[in-house]
Short mmCIF file of C-alpha atoms and ligand atoms in Angstrom, two decimals:
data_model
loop_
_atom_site.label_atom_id
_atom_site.label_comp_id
_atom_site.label_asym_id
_atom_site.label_seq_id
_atom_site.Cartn_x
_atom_site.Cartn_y
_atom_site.Cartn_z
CA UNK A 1480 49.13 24.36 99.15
CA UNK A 1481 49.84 27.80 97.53
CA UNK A 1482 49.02 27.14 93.74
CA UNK A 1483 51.76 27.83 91.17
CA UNK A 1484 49.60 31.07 89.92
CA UNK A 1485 50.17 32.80 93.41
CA UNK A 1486 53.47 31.93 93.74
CA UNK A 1487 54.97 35.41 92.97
CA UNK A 1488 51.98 37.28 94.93
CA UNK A 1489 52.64 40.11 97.48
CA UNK A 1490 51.95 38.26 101.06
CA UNK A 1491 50.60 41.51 102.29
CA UNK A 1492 48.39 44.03 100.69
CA UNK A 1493 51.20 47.06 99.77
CA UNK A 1494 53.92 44.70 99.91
CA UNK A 1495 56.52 45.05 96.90
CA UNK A 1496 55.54 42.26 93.99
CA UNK A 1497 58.34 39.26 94.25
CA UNK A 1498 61.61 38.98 92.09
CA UNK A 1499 61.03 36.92 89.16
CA UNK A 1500 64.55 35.99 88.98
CA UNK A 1501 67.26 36.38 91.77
CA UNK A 1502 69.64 38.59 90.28
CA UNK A 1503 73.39 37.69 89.59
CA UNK A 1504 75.37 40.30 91.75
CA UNK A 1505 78.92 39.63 92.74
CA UNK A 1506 79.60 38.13 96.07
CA UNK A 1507 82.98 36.63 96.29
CA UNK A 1508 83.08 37.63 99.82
CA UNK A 1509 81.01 37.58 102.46
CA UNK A 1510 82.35 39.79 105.16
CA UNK A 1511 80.85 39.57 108.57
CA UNK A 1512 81.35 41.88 111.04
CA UNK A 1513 80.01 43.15 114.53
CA UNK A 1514 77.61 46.18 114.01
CA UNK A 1515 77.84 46.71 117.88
CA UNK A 1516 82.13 46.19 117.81
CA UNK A 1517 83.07 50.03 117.34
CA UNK A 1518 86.54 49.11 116.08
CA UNK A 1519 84.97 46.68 113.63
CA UNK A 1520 82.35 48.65 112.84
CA UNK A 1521 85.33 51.68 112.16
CA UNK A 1522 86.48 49.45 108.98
CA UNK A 1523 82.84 49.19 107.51
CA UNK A 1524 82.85 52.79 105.23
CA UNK A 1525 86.51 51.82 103.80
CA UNK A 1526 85.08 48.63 103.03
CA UNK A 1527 82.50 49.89 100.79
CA UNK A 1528 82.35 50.67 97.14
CA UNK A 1529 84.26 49.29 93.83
CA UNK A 1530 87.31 47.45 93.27
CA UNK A 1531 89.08 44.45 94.60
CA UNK A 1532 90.02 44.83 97.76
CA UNK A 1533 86.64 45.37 99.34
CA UNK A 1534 84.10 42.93 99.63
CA UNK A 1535 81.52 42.12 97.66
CA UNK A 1536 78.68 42.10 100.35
CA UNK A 1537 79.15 43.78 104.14
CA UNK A 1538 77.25 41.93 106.32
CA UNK A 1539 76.32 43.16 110.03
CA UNK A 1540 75.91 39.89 111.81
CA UNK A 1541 73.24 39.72 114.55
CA UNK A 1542 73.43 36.06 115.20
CA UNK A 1543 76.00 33.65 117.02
CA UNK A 1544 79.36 35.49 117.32
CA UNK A 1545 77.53 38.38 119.10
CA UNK A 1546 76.99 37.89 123.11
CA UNK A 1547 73.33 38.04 124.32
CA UNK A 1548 74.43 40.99 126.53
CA UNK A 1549 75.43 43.07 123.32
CA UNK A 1550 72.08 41.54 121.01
CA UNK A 1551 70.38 45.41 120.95
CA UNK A 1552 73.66 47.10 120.82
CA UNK A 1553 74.35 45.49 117.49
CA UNK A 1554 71.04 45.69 116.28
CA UNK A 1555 70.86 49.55 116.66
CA UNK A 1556 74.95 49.73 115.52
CA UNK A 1557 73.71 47.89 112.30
CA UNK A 1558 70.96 50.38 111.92
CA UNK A 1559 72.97 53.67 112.46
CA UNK A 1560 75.45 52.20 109.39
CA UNK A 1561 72.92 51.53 107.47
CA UNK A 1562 71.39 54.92 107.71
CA UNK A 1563 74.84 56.48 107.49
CA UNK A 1564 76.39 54.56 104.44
CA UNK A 1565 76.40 54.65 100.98
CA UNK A 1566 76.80 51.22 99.76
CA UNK A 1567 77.48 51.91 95.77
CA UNK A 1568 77.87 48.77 94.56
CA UNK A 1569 78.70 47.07 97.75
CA UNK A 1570 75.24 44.90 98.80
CA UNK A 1571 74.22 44.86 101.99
CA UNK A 1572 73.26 42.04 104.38
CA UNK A 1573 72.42 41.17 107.99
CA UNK A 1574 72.09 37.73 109.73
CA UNK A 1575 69.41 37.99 112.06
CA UNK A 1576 68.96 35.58 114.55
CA UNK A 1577 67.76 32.27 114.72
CA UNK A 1578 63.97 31.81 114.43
CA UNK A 1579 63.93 30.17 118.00
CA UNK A 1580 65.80 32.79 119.70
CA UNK A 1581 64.10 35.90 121.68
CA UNK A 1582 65.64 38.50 119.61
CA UNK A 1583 64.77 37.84 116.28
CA UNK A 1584 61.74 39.47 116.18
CA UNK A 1585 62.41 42.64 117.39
CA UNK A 1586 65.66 42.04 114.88
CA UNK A 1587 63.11 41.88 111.81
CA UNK A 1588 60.46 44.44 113.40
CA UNK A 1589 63.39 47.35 113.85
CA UNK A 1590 65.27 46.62 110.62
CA UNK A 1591 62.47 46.58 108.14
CA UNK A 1592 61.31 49.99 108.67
CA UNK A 1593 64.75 51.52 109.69
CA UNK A 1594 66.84 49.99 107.28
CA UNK A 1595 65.10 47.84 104.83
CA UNK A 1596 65.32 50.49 102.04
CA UNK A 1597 69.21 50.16 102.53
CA UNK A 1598 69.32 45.84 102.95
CA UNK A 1599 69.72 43.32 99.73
CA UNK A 1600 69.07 40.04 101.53
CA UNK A 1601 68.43 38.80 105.22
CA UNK A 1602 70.68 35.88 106.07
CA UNK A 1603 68.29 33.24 108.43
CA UNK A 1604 70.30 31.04 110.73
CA UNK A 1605 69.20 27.48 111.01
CA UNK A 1606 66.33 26.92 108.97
CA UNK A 1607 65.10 23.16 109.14
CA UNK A 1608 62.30 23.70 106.14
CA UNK A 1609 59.87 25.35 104.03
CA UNK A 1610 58.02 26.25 106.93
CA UNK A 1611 60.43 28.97 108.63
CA UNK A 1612 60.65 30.21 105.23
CA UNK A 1613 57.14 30.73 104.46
CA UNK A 1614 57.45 32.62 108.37
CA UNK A 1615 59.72 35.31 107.22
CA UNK A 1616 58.09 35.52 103.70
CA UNK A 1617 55.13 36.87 105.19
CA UNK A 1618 56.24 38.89 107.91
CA UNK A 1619 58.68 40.43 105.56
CA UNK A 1620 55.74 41.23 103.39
CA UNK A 1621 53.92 42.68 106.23
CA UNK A 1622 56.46 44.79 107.13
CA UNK A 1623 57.68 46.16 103.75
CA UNK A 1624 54.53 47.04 103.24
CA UNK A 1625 54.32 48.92 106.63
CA UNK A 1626 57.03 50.92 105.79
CA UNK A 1627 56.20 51.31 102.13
CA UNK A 1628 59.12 50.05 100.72
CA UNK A 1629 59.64 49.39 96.92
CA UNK A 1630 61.57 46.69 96.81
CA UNK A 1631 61.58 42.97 97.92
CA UNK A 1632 64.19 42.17 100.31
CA UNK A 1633 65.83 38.52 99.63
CA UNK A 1634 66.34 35.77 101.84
CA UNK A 1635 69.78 33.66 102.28
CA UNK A 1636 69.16 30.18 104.10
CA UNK A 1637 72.04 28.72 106.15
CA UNK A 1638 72.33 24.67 106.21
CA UNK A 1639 73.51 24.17 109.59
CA UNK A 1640 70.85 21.73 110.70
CA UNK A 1641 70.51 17.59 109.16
CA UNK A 1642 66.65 18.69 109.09
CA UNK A 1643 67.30 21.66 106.94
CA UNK A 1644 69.96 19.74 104.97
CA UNK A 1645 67.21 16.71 104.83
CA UNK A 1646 64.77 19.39 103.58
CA UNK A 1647 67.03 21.22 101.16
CA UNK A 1648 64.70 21.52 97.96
CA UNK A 1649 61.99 22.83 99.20
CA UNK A 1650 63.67 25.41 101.51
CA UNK A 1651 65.30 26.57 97.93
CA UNK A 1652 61.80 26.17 96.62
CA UNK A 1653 60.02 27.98 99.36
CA UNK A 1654 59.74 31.52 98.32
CA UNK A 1655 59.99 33.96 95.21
CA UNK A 1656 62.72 35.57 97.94
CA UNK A 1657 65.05 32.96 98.02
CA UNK A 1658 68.76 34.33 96.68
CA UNK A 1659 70.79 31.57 98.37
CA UNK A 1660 72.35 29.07 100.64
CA UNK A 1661 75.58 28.78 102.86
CA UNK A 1662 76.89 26.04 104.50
CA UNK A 1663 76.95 25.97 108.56
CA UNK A 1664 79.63 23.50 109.21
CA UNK A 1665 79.83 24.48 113.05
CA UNK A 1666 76.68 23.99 114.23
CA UNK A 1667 76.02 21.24 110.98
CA UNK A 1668 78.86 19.44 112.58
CA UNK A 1669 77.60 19.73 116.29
CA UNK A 1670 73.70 18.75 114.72
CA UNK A 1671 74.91 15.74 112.97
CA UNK A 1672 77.33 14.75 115.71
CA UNK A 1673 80.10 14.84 113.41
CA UNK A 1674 83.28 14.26 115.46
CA UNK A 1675 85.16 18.03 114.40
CA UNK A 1676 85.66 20.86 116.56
CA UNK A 1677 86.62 23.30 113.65
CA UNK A 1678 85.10 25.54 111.85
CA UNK A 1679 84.78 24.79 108.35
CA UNK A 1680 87.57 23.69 106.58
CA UNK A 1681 89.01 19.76 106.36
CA UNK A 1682 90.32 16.95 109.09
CA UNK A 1683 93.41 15.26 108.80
CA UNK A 1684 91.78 11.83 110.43
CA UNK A 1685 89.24 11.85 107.67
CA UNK A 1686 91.13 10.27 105.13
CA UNK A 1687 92.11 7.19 102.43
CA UNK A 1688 95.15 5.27 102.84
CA UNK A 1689 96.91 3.89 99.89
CA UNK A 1690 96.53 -0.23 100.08
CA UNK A 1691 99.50 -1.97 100.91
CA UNK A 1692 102.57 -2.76 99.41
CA UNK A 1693 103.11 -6.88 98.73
CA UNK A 1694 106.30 -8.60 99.26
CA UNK A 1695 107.09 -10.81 96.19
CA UNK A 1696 105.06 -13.43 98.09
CA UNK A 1697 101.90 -11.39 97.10
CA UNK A 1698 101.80 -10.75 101.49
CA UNK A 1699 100.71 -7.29 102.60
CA UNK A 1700 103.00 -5.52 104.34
CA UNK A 1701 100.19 -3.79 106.46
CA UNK A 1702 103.61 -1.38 108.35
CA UNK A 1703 105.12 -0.51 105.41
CA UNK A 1704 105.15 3.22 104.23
CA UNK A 1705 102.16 4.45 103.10
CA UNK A 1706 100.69 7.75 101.67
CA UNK A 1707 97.36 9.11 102.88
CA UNK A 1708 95.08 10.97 101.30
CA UNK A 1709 92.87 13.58 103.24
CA UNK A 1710 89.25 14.14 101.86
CA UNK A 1711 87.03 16.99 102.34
CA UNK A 1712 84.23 16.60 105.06
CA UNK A 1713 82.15 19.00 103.53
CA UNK A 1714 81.88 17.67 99.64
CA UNK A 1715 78.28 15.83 99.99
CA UNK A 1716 77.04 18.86 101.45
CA UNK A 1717 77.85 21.46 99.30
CA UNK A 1718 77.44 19.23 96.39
CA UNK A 1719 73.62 18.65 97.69
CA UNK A 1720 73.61 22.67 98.23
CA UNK A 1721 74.66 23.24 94.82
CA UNK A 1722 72.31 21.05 92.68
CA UNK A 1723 69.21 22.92 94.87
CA UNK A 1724 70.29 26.01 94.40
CA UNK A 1725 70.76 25.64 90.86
CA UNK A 1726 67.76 23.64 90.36
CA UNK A 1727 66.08 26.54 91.64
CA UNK A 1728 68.23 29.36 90.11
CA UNK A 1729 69.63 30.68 93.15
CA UNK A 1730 73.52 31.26 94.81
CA UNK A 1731 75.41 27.88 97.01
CA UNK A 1732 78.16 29.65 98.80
CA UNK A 1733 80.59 27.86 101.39
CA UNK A 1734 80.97 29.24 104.39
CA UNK A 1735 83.28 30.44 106.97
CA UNK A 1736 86.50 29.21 107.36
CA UNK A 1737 87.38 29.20 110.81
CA UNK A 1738 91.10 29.00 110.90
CA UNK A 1739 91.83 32.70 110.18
CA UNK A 1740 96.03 32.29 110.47
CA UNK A 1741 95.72 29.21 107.87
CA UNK A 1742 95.35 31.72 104.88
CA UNK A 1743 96.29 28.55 102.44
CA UNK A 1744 94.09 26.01 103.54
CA UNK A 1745 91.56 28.76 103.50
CA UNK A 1746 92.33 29.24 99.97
CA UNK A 1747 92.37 25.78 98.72
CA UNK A 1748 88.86 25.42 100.58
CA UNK A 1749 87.48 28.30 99.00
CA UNK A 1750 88.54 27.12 95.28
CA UNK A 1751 87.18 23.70 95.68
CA UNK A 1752 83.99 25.37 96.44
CA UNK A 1753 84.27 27.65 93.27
CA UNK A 1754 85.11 24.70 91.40
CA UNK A 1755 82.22 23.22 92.31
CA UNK A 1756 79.75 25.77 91.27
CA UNK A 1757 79.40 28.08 94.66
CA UNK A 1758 79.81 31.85 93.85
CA UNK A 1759 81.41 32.76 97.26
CA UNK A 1760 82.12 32.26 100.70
CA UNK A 1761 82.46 34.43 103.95
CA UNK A 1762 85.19 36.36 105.34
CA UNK A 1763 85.48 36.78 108.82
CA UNK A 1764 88.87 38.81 109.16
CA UNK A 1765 89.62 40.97 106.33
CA UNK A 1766 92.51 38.83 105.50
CA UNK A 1767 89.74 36.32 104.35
CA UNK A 1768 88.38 39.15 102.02
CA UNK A 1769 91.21 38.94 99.39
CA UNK A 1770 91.36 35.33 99.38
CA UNK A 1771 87.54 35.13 98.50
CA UNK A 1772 87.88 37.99 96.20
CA UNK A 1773 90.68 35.94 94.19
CA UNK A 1774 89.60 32.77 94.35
CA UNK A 1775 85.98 33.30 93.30
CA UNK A 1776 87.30 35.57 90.25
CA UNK A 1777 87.99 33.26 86.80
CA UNK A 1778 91.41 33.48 86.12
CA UNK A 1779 92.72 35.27 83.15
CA UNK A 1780 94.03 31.38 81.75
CA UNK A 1781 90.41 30.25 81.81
CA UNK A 1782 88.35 33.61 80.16
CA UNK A 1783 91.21 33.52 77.38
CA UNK A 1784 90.28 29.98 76.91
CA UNK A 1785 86.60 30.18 77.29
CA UNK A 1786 86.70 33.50 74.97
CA UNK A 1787 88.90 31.32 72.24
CA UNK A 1788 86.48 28.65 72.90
CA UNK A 1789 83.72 30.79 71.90
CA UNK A 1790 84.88 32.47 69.26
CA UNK A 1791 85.94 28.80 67.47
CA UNK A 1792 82.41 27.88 67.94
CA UNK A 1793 80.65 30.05 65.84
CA UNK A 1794 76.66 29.26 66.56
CA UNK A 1795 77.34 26.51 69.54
CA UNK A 1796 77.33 23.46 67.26
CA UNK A 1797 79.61 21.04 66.22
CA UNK A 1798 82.94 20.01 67.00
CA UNK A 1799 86.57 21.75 67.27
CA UNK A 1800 89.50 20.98 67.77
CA UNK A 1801 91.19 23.53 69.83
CA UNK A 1802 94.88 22.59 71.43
CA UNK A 1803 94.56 19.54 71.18
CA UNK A 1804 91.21 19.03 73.01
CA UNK A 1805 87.61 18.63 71.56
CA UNK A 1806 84.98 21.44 72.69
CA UNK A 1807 81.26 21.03 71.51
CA UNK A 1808 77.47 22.50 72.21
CA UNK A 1809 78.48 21.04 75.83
CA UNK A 1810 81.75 22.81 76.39
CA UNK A 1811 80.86 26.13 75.26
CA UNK A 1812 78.37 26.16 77.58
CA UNK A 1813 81.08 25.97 79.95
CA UNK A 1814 83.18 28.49 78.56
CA UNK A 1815 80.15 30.54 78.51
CA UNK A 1816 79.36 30.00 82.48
CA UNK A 1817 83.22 31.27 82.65
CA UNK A 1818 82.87 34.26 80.57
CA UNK A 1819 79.21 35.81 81.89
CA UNK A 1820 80.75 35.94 85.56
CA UNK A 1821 84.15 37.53 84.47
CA UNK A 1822 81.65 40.14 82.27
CA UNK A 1823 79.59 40.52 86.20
CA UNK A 1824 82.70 41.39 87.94
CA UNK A 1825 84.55 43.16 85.50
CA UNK A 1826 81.43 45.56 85.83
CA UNK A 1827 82.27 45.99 89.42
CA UNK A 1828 85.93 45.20 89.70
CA UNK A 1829 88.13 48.10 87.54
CA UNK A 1830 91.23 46.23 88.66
CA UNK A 1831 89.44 42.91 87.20
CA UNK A 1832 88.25 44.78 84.18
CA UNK A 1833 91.64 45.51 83.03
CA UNK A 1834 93.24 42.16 83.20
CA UNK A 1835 90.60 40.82 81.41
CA UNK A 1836 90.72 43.44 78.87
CA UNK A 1837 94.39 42.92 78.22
CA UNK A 1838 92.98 39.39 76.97
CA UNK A 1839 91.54 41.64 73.98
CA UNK A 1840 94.01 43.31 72.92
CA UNK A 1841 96.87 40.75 73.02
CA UNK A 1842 93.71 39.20 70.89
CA UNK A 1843 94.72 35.57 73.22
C1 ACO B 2765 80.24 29.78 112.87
C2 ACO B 2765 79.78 31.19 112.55
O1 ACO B 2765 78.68 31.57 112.85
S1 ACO B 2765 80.91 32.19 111.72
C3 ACO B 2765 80.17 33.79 111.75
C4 ACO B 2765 80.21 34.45 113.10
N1 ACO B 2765 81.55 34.86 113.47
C5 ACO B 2765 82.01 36.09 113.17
O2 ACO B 2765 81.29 36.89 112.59
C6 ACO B 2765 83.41 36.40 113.58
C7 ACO B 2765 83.87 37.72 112.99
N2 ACO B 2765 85.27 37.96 113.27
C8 ACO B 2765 85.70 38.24 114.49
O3 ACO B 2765 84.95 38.33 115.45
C9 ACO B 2765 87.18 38.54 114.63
O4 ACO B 2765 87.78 38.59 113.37
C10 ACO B 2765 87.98 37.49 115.47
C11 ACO B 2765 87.40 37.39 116.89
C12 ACO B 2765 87.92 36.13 114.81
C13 ACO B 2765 89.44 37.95 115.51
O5 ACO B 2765 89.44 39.29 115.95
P1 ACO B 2765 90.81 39.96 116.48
O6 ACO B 2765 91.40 39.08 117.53
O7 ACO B 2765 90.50 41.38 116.82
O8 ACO B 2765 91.70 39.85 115.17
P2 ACO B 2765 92.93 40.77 114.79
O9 ACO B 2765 93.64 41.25 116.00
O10 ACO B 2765 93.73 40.02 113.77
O11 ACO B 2765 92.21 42.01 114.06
C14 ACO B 2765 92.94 42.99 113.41
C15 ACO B 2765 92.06 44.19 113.18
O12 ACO B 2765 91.00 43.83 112.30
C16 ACO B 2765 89.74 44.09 112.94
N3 ACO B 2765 88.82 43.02 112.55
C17 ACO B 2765 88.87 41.73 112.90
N4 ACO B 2765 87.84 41.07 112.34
C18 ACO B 2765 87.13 41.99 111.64
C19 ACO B 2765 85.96 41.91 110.86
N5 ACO B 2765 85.30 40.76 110.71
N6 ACO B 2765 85.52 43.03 110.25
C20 ACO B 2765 86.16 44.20 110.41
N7 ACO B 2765 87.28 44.34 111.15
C21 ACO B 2765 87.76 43.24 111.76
C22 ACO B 2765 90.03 44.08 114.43
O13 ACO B 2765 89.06 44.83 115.11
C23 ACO B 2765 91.40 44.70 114.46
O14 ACO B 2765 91.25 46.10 114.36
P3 ACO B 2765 92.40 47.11 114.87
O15 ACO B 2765 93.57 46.92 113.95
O16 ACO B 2765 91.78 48.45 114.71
O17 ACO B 2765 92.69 46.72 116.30
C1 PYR B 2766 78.12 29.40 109.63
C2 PYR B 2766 77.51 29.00 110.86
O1 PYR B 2766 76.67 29.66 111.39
C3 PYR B 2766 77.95 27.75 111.42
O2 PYR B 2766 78.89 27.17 110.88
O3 PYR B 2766 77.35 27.34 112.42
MG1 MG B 2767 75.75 28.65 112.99
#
């Protein structure tokens, strides 16, 4: 057992000291794309930098998505953007592949020194526990300190696996590098034998069906009309994701949604997972990338409140009465969970900035 003292030691001599804290950057969306797909990879330098129609992270996927015959081509196509981009703001992320495949290693082994100056976070596929954590930890230290780099890269889990989803705490718990988890419904789904082919997103058979009417007999009239409700496959897991991740003071974000043409179903999954406490999802067509950018963005309604909130309570104590509704210590806190990310991505966002601005000086 690695005592609590040594937690945030280098792995390797020369490797850069851990993160204390993982910090809060914007990353509404996601955005995967094929470093090895030239027209994809085209799109990547307009992508890039302030504002809200980029995203928030690029990310050159690696992983499933890209065929076995094109594994190196990718790999060196994420490389050559890396070298040839400037990011600004925009972060920077890769999903390797899985831990079990034959190409991960040579994945870590070429991006560290070519690219790791460039990277934010490594996304790992498919991790089942603390263990494949504690793997990358300390290769990543060996080879950051190989190539001298300066500072820590950060590691994104993906729960795709009952094992991993069984081991959730401690995979949050594992490492100093930790920034975050996704959720894997596709090959979570196929792992748990869940009966869905999609990707992400809900299922009209998994449902609640309002009881039946009764006939002034008190009978139930089992055929009569009756309205069904569908429920979200995916709540227990990203509730579970969210309470480790915060536990541990690092990012739950949903996934991908797989149904690209359904942009509103897309939508409404996205904002239940805001609502819930994730911070993003992915995009994987750039008509995803607005969706995630708006959804994941307080609206204007709820800073004004939070903001009026605020203001009403003074030093956070007590009781108000504020349109009709208490707020206390407990609210504010919520207004002020509402108000710190609008401040993050007005810092990023201009277009952002200024409708949240206009909240100031029509003094809502
Ligand atoms: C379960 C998981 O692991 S999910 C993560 C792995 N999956 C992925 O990463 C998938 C990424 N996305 C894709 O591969 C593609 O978007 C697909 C296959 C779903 C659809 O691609 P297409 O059929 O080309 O979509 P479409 O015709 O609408 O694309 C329009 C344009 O956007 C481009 N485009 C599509 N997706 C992306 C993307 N993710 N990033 C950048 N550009 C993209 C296309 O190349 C095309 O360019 P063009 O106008 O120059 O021809
Ligand atoms: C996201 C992912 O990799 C999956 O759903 O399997
Ligand atoms: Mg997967």
């Amino acid at each position: 057992m690695r005592p609590a003292r040594d937690f945030f030691a280098p792995l390797a001599v020369g490797a850069p000291a851990p993160l204390r804290e993982i910090p809060a950057r914007p990353s509404r969306a996601i955005h995967f794309f094929d470093p090895g797909n030239e027209k994809m990879a085209a799109k990547v330098p307009d992508m890039v930098g302030p504002g809200s129609n980029g995203p928030d992270v690029l990310l050159g996927n690696l992983e499933d998505a890209v065929k076995a015959e094109n594994k190196e081509k990718s790999r060196q196509g994420l490389v050559d953007i890396g070298r040839a981009t400037d990011f600004g703001p925009t972060q920077f992320w890769t999903r390797i592949n899985s831990l079990d495949s034959p190409w991960v290693l040579d994945d870590l082994t070429t991006l560290v020194p070519e690219i790791g100056d460039k990277l934010d976070v490594i996304m790992v596929p498919k991790v089942q526990g603390a263990e494949d954590i504690h793997y990358v930890d300390r290769l990543l230290a060996q080879l950051e300190a190989k190539a001298g780099l300066t500072k820590p890269l950060q590691v994104h889990a993906i729960l795709e696996t009952a094992r991993g989803v069984a081991n959730i705490e401690e995979i949050c718990g594992a490492s100093p590098r930790m920034q975050g988890l996704s959720l894997g419904p596709a090959d979570l789904a196929a792992d748990r034998r869940m009966k869905t082919t999609r990707v992400g997103g809900g299922h009209p058979g998994y449902l609640v069906r309002q009881d039946p009417v009764r006939d002034d007999l008190g009978v139930p009239q089992y055929d009569a009309q009756r309205t069904t409700y569908q429920q979200d496959l995916w709540h227990y897991t990203i509730a579970r994701m969210v309470d480790a991740c915060a536990m541990h003071g690092i990012y739950p974000y949903y996934g991908p949604f797989g149904d690209i043409k359904d942009t509103v179903a897309c939508e409404d999954q996205f904002r239940n997972a805001f609502l819930l406490g994730c911070v993003g999802a992915w995009s994987l067509h750039p008509v995803q990338i607005k969706i995630a950018n708006k959804v994941f963005s307080p609206s204007v309604e709820d800073v004004a409140h939070a903001r009026r909130v605020i203001a009403a309570m003074g030093d956070g104590t007590g009781a108000v009465m504020i349109d009709g509704k208490m707020e206390d210590d407990a609210s504010v806190k919520q207004c002020q969970v509402m108000v710190a990310l609008a401040e993050e991505l007005a810092a990023i966002d201009p277009e952002l900035k200024e409708q949240y601005d206009r909240i100031e000086v029509a003094g809502v």
